CSV table of C-alpha atoms (C1' of nucleotides) in Angstrom, one decimal:
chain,number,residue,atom,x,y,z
A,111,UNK,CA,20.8,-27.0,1.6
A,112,UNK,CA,18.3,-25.2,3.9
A,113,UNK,CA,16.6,-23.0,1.2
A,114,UNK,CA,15.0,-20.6,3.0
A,115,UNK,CA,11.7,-18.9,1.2
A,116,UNK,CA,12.1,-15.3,2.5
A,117,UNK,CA,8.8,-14.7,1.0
A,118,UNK,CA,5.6,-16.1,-0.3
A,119,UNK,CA,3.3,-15.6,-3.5
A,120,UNK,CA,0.5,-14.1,-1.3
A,121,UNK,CA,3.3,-11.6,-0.1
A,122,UNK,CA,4.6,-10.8,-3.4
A,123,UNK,CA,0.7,-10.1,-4.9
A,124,UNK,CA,0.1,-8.6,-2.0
A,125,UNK,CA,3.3,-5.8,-2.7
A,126,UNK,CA,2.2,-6.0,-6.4
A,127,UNK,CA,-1.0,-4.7,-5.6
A,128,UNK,CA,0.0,-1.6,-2.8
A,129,UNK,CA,2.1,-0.9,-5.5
A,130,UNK,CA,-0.2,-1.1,-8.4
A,131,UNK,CA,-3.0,1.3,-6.1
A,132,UNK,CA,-0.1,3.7,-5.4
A,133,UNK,CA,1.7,4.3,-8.2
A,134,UNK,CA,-0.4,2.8,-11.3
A,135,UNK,CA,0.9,-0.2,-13.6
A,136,UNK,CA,4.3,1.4,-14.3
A,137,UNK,CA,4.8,1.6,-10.1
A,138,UNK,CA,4.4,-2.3,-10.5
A,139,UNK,CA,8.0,-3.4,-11.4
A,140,UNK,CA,9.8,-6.8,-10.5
A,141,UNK,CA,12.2,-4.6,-8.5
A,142,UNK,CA,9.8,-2.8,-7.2
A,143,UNK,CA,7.8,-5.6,-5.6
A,144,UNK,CA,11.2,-7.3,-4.8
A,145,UNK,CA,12.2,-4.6,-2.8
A,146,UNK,CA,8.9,-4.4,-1.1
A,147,UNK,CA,9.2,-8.2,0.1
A,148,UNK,CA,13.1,-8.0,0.8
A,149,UNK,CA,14.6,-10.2,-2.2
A,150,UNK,CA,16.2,-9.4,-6.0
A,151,UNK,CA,13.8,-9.2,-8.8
A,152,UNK,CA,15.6,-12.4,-10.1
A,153,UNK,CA,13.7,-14.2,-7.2
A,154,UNK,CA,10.6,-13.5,-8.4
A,155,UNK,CA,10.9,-15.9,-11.3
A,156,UNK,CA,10.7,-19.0,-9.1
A,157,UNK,CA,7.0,-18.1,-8.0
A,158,UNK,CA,5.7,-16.1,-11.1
A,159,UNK,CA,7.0,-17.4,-14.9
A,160,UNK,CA,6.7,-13.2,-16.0
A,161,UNK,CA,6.2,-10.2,-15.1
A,162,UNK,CA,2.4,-11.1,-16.8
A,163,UNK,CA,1.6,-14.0,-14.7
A,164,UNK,CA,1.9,-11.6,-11.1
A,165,UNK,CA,-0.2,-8.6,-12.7
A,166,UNK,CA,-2.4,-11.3,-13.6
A,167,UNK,CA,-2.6,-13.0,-10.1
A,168,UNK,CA,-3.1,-9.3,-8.8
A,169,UNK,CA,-6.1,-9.0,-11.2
A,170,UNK,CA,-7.2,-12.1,-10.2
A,171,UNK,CA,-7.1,-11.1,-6.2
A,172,UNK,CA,-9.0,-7.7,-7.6
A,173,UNK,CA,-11.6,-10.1,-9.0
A,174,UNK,CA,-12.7,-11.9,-5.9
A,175,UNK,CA,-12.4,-8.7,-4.2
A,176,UNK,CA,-15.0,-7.4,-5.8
A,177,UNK,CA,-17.2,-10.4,-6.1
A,178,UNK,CA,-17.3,-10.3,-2.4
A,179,UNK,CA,-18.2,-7.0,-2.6
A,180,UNK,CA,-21.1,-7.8,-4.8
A,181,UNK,CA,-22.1,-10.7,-2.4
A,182,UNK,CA,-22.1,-8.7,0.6
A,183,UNK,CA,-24.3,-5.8,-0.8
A,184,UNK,CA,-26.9,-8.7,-2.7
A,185,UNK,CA,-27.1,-10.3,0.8
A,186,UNK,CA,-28.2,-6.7,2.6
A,187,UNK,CA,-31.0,-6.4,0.2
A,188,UNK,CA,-34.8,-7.1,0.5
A,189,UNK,CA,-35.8,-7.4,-3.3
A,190,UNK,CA,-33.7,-8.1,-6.5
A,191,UNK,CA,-34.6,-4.9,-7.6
A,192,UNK,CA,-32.8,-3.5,-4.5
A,193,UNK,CA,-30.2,-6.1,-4.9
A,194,UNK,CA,-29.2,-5.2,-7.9
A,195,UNK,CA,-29.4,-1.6,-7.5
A,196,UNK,CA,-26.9,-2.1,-4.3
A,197,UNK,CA,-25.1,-4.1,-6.4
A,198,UNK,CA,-24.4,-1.3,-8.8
A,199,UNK,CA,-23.9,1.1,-6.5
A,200,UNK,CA,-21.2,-0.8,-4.9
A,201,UNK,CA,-19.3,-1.9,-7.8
A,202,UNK,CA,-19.1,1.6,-8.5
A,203,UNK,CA,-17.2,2.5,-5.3
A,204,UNK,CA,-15.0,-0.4,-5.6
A,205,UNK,CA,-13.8,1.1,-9.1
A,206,UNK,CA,-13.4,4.7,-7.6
A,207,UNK,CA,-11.8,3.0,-4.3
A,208,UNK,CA,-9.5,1.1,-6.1
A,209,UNK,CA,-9.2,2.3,-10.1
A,210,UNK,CA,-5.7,0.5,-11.1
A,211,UNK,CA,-6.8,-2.6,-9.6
A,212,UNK,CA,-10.3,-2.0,-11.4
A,213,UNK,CA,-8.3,-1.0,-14.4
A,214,UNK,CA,-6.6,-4.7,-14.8
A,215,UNK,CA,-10.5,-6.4,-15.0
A,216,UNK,CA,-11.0,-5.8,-18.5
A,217,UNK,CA,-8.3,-4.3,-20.3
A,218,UNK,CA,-6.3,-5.8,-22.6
A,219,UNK,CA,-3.2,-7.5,-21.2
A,220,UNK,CA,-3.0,-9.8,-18.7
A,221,UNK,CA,-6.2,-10.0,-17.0
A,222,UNK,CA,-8.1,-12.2,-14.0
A,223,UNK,CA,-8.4,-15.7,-14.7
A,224,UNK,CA,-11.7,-17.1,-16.2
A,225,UNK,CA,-13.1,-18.5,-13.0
A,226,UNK,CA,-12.2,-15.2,-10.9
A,227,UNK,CA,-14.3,-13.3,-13.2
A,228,UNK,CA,-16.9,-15.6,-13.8
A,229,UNK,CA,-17.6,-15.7,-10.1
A,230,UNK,CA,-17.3,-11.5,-9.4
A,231,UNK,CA,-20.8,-11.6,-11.9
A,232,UNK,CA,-22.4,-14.3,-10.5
A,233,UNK,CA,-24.5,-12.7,-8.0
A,234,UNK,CA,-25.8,-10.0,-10.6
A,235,UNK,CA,-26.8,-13.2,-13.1
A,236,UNK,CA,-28.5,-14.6,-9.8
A,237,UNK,CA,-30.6,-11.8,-8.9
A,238,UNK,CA,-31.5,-11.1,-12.7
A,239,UNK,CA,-32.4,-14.7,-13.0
A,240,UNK,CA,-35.3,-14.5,-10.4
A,241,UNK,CA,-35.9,-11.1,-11.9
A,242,UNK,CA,-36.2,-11.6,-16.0
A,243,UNK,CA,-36.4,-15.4,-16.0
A,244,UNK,CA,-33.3,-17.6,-17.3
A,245,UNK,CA,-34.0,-17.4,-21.2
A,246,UNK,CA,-33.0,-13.2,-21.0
A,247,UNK,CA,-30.5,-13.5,-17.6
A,248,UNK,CA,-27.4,-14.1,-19.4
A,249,UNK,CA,-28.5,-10.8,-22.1
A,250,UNK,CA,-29.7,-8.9,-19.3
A,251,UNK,CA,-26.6,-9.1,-17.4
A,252,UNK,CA,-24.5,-8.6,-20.0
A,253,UNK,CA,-27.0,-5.6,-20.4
A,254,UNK,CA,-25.9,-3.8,-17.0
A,255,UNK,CA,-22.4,-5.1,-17.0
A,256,UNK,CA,-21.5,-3.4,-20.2
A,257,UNK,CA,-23.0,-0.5,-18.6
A,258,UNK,CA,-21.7,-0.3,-15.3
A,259,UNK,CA,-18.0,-0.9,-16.9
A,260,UNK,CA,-18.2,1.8,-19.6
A,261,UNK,CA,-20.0,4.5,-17.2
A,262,UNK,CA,-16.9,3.9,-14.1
A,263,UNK,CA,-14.3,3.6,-16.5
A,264,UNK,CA,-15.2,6.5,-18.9
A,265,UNK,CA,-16.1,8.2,-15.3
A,266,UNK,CA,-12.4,7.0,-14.2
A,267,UNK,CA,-10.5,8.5,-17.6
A,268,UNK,CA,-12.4,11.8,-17.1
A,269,UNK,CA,-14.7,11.4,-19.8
A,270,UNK,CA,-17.5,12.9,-18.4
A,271,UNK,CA,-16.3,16.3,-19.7
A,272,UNK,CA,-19.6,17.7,-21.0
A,273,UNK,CA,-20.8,18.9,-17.0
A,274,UNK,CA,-24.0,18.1,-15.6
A,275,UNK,CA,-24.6,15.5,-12.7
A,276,UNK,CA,-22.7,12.8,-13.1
A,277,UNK,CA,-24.5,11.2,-9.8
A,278,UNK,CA,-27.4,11.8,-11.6
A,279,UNK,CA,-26.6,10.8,-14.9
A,280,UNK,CA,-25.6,7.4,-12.9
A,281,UNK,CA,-28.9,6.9,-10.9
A,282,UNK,CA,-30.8,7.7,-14.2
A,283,UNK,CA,-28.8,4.8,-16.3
A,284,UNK,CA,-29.3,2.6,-13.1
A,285,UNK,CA,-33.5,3.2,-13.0
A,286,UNK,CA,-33.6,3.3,-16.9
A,287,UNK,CA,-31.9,-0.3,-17.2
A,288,UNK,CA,-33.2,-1.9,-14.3
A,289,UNK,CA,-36.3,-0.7,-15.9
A,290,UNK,CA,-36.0,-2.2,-19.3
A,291,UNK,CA,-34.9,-5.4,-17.9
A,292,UNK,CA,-37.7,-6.0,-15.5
A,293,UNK,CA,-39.8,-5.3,-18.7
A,294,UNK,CA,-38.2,-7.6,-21.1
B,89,UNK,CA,22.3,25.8,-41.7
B,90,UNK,CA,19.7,24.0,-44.1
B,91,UNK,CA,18.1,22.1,-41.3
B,92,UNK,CA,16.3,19.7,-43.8
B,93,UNK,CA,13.6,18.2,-42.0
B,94,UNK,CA,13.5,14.3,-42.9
B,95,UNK,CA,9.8,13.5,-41.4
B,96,UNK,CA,6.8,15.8,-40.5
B,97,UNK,CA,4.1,15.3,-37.4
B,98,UNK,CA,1.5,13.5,-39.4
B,99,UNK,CA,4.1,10.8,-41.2
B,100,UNK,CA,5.1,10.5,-36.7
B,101,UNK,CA,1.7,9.9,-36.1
B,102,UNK,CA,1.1,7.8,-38.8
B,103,UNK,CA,4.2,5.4,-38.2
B,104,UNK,CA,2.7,5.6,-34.4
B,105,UNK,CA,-0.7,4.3,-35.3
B,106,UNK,CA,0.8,1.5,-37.6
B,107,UNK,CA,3.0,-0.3,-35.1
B,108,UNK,CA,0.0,0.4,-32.4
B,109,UNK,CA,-2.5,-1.7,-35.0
B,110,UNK,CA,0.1,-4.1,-35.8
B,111,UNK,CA,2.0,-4.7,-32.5
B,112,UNK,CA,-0.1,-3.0,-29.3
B,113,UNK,CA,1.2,-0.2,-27.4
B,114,UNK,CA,4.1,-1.7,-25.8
B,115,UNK,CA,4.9,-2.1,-30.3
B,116,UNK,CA,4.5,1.9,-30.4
B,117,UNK,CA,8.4,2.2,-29.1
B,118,UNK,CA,9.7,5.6,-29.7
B,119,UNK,CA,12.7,3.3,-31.4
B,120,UNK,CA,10.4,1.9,-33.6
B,121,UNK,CA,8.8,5.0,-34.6
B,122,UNK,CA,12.1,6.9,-35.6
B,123,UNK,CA,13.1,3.9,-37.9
B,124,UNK,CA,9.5,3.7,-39.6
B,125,UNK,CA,10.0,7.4,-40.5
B,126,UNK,CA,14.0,7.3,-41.2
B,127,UNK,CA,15.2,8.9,-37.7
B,128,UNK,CA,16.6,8.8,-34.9
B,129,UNK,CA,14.5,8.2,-31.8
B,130,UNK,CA,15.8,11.3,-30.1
B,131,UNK,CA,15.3,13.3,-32.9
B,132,UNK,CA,11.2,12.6,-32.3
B,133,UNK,CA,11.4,14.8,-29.1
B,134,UNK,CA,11.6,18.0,-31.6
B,135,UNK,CA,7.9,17.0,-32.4
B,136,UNK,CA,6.8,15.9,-29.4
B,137,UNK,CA,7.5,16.4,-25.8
B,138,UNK,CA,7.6,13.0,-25.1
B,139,UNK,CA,6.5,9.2,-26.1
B,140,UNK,CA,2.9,10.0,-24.1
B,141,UNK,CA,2.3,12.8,-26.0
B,142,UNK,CA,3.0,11.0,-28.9
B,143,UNK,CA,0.1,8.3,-28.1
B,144,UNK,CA,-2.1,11.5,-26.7
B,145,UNK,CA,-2.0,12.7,-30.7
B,146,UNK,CA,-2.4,9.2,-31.9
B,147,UNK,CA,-5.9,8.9,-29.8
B,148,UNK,CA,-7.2,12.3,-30.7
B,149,UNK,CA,-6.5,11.3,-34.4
B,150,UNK,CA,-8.6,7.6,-33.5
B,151,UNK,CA,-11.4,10.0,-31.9
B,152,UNK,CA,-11.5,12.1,-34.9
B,153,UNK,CA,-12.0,8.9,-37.2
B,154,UNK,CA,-14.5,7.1,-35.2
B,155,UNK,CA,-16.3,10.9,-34.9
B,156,UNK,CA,-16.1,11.0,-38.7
B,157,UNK,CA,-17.4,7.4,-39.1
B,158,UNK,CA,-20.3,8.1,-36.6
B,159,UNK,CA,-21.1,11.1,-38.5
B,160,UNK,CA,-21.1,8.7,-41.7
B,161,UNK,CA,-23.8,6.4,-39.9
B,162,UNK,CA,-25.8,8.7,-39.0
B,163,UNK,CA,-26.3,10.5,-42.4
B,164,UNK,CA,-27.4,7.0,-44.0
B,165,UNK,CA,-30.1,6.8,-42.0
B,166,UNK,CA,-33.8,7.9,-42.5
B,167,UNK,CA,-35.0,8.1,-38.5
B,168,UNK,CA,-33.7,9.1,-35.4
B,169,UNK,CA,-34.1,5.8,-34.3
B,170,UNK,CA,-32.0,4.5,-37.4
B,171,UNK,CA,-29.1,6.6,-36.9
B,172,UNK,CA,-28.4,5.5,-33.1
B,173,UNK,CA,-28.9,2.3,-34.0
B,174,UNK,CA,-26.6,2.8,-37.0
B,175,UNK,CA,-23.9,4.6,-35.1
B,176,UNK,CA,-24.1,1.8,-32.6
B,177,UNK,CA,-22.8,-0.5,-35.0
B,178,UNK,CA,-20.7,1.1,-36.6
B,179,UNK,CA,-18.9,2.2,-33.1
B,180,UNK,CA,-18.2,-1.2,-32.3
B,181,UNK,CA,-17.4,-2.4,-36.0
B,182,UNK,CA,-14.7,0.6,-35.4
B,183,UNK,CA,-13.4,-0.9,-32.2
B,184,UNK,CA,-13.4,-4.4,-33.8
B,185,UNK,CA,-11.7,-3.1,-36.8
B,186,UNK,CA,-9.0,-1.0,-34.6
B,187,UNK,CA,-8.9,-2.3,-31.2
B,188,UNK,CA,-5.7,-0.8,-30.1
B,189,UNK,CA,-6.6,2.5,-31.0
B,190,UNK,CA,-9.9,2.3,-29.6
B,191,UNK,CA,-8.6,1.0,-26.3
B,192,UNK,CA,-6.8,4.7,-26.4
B,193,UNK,CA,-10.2,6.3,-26.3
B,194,UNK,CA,-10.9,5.1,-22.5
B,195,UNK,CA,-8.1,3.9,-21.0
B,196,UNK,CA,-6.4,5.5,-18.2
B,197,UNK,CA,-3.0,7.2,-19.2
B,198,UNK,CA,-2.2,9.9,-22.4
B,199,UNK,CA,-6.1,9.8,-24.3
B,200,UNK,CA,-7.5,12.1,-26.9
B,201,UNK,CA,-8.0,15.6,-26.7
B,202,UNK,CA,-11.6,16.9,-24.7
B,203,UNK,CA,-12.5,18.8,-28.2
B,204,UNK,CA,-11.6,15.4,-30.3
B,205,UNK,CA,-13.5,12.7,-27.4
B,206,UNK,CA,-16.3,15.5,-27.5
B,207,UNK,CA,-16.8,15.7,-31.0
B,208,UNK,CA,-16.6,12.1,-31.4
B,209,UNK,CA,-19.8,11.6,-29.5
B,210,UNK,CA,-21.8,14.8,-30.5
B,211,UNK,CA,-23.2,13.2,-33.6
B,212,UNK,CA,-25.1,10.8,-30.8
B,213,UNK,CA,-26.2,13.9,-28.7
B,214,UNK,CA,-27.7,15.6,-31.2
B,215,UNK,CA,-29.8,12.7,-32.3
B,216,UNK,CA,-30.8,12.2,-28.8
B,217,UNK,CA,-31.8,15.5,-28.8
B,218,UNK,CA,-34.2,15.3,-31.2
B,219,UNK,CA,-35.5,12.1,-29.4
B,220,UNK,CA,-35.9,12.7,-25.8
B,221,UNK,CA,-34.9,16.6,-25.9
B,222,UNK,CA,-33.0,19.1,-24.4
B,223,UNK,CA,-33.7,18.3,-21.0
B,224,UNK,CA,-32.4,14.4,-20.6
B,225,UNK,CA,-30.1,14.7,-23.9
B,226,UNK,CA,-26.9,14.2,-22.3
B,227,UNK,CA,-28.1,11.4,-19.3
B,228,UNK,CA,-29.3,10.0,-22.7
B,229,UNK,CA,-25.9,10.0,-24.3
B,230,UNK,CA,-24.5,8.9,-21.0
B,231,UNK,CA,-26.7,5.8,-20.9
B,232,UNK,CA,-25.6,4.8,-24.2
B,233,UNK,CA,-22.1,5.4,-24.8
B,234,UNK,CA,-21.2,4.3,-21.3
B,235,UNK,CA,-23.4,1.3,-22.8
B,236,UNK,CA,-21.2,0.7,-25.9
B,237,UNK,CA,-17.8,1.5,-24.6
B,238,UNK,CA,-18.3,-1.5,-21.6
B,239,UNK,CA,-20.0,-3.7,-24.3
B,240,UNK,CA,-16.8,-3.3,-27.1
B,241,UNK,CA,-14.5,-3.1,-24.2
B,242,UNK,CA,-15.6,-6.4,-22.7
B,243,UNK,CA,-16.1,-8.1,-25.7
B,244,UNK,CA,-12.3,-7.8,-26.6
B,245,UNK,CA,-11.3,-8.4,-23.6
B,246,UNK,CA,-12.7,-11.8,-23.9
B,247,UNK,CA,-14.8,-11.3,-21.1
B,248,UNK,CA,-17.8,-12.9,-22.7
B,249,UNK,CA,-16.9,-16.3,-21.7
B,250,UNK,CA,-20.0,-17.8,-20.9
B,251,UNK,CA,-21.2,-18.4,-24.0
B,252,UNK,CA,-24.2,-17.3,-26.0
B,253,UNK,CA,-24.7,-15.5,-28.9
B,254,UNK,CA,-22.4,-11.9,-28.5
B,255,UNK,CA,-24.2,-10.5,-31.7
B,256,UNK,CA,-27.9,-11.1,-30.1
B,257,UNK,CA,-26.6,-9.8,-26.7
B,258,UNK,CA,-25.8,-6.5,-28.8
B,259,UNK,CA,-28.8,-6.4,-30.3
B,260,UNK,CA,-30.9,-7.0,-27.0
B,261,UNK,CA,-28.3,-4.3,-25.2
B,262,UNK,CA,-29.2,-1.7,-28.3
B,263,UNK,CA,-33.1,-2.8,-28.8
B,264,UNK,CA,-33.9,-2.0,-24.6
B,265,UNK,CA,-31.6,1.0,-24.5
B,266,UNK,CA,-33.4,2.9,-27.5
B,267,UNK,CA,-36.8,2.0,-25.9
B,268,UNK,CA,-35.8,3.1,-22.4
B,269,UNK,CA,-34.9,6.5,-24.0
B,270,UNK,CA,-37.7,6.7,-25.9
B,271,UNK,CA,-39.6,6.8,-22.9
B,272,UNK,CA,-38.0,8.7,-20.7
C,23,DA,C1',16.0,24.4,-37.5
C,24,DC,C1',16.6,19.7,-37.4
C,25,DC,C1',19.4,15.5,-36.9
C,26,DT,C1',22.9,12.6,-34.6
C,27,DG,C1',25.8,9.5,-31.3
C,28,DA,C1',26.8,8.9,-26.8
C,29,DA,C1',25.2,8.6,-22.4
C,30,DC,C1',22.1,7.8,-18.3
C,31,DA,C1',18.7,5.5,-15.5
C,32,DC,C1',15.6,2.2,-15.7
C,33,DC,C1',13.2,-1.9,-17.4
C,34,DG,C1',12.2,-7.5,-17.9
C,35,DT,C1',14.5,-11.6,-18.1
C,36,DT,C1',18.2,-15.4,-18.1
C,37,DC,C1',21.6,-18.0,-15.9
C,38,DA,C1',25.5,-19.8,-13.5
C,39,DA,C1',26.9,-19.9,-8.9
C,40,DG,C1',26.0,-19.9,-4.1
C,41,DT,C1',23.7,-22.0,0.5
D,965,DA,C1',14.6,-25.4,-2.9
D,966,DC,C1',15.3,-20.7,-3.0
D,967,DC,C1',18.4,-16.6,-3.4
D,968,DT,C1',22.1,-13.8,-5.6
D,969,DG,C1',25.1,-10.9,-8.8
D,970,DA,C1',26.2,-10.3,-13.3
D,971,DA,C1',24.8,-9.9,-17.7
D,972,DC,C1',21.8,-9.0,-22.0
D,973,DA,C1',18.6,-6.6,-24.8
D,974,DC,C1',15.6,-3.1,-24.6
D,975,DC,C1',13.3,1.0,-23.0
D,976,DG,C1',12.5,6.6,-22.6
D,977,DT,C1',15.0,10.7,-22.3
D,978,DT,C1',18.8,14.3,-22.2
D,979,DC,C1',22.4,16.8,-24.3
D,980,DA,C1',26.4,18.4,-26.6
D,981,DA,C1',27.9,18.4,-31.2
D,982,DG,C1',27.2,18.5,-36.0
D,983,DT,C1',25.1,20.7,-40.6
DNA sequence: ACCTGAACACCGTTCAAGT
DNA sequence: ACCTGAACACCGTTCAAGT
């Protein structure tokens, strides 16, 4: 009984998630990612209980992604105001870089786990914490976070159907909120 | 050759938006549909091209209410101010109300029609308008729908999860983006 | 003009059988 | 311990045949 794994979960998610930015969630079929890592669909079962449970470790992957992201820009700033602005900024390119994987965040569904997304906002808490104080951090963020999610992904479904700048219209929410929180 | 027709395209779309209250999109089957309105599922492709265009008319019919209920709001009110704070609530007691159908609005895949999605929001434009005028109107809009769609989008998402009070968060969200328009 | 049953290609998922 | 083929129930969709 040598049971050889021909694969691994990081493999699988891996597949899950070239074929997720490919080919959107239909693309993202057992089958599909069986074929990528050279095994059944049947296969799949023994690392992930449903097809649920892999989307989900995919969103989860997409969650850390972008905390890093978030991380990286905070560390290259020189003020929280700048921080949070690069933050922004970046967080915005991930979404347009990477839209299905941005797409599993915060729709309904399966969806990162609690910690993965936790940790993705934690810089932007940080820097508004030194910024607004920790009695209005939590509102604050929650402030820009709605913001920045309903600008990309109305920007992603083509929303923006009324012309005008979008860049703009982005830079102008960005100053007017960072603006209101450093006043609150 | 009678050729009785047994259904019409509203009763569709009506069956359609039932199953998607009750049951999610994966609920709105094109099975499912044809039995709610005494069909054949095939027979449904007579009405519409396909199951996506199916949910496309569902979401222009969810923009059309939310419009209408927006337009409601802002009627009741006696300031400028009033009615976009109005509207506000009553776009995310619409989104609380109707989830599913609201997460059509947004979401990537078959959405409403540009003339439905635009109407929807010009209730909120002209108000701005009168506000901040002409000039910053629609960065104005921008600002706060992208505002409200992330905050209802979040919130039923569950992506709230580190505690505090939602309701106050909305209120402090609503309260710094009237006064940042204000003074733009 | 609309409705139907039969068919096709594709899903997710289960499970007994293999090594 | 992991992999497989076969099977099941369910999709969306097409189409020839009915009235």
């Amino acid at each position: 009984m040598p049971a050889i794994a021909k694969t691994s979960d990081t493999a699988v998610v891996r597949a899950a998630r070239k074929l997720l930015d490919r080919g959107g969630p239909a693309a993202l079929s057992m089958q599909a990612v069986g074929d990528a890592v050279g095994v059944r669909a049947p296969s799949l079962y023994k690392r992930f209980p449903d097809r649920d449970a892999l989307v989900a470790a995919v969103a989860t992957a997409a969650a850390q992604e972008l905390g890093a992201l978030l991380v990286a820009a905070d560390r290259a700033a020189r003020t929280p105001r700048a921080a949070l602005a690069s933050m922004a900024v970046a967080y915005r390119a991930y979404a347009r870089r990477s839209p299905h994987a941005y797409g599993l965040l915060f729709a309904p569904g399966p969806g990162p786990s609690r910690a993965s997304r936790a940790a993705a906002v934690a810089p932007v808490i940080a820097r508004l914490t030194t910024l607004v104080g920790d009695k209005h951090a939590l509102a604050a963020a929650r402030l820009l976070t709605a913001w920045l999610h309903g600008f990309v992904s109305m920007e992603l479904a083509g929303a923006f159907q009324l012309g005008g700048d979008v860049d703009a219209a982005f830079d102008y929410g960005l100053a007017s909120l960072l603006g209101a929180v450093a006043r609150a």
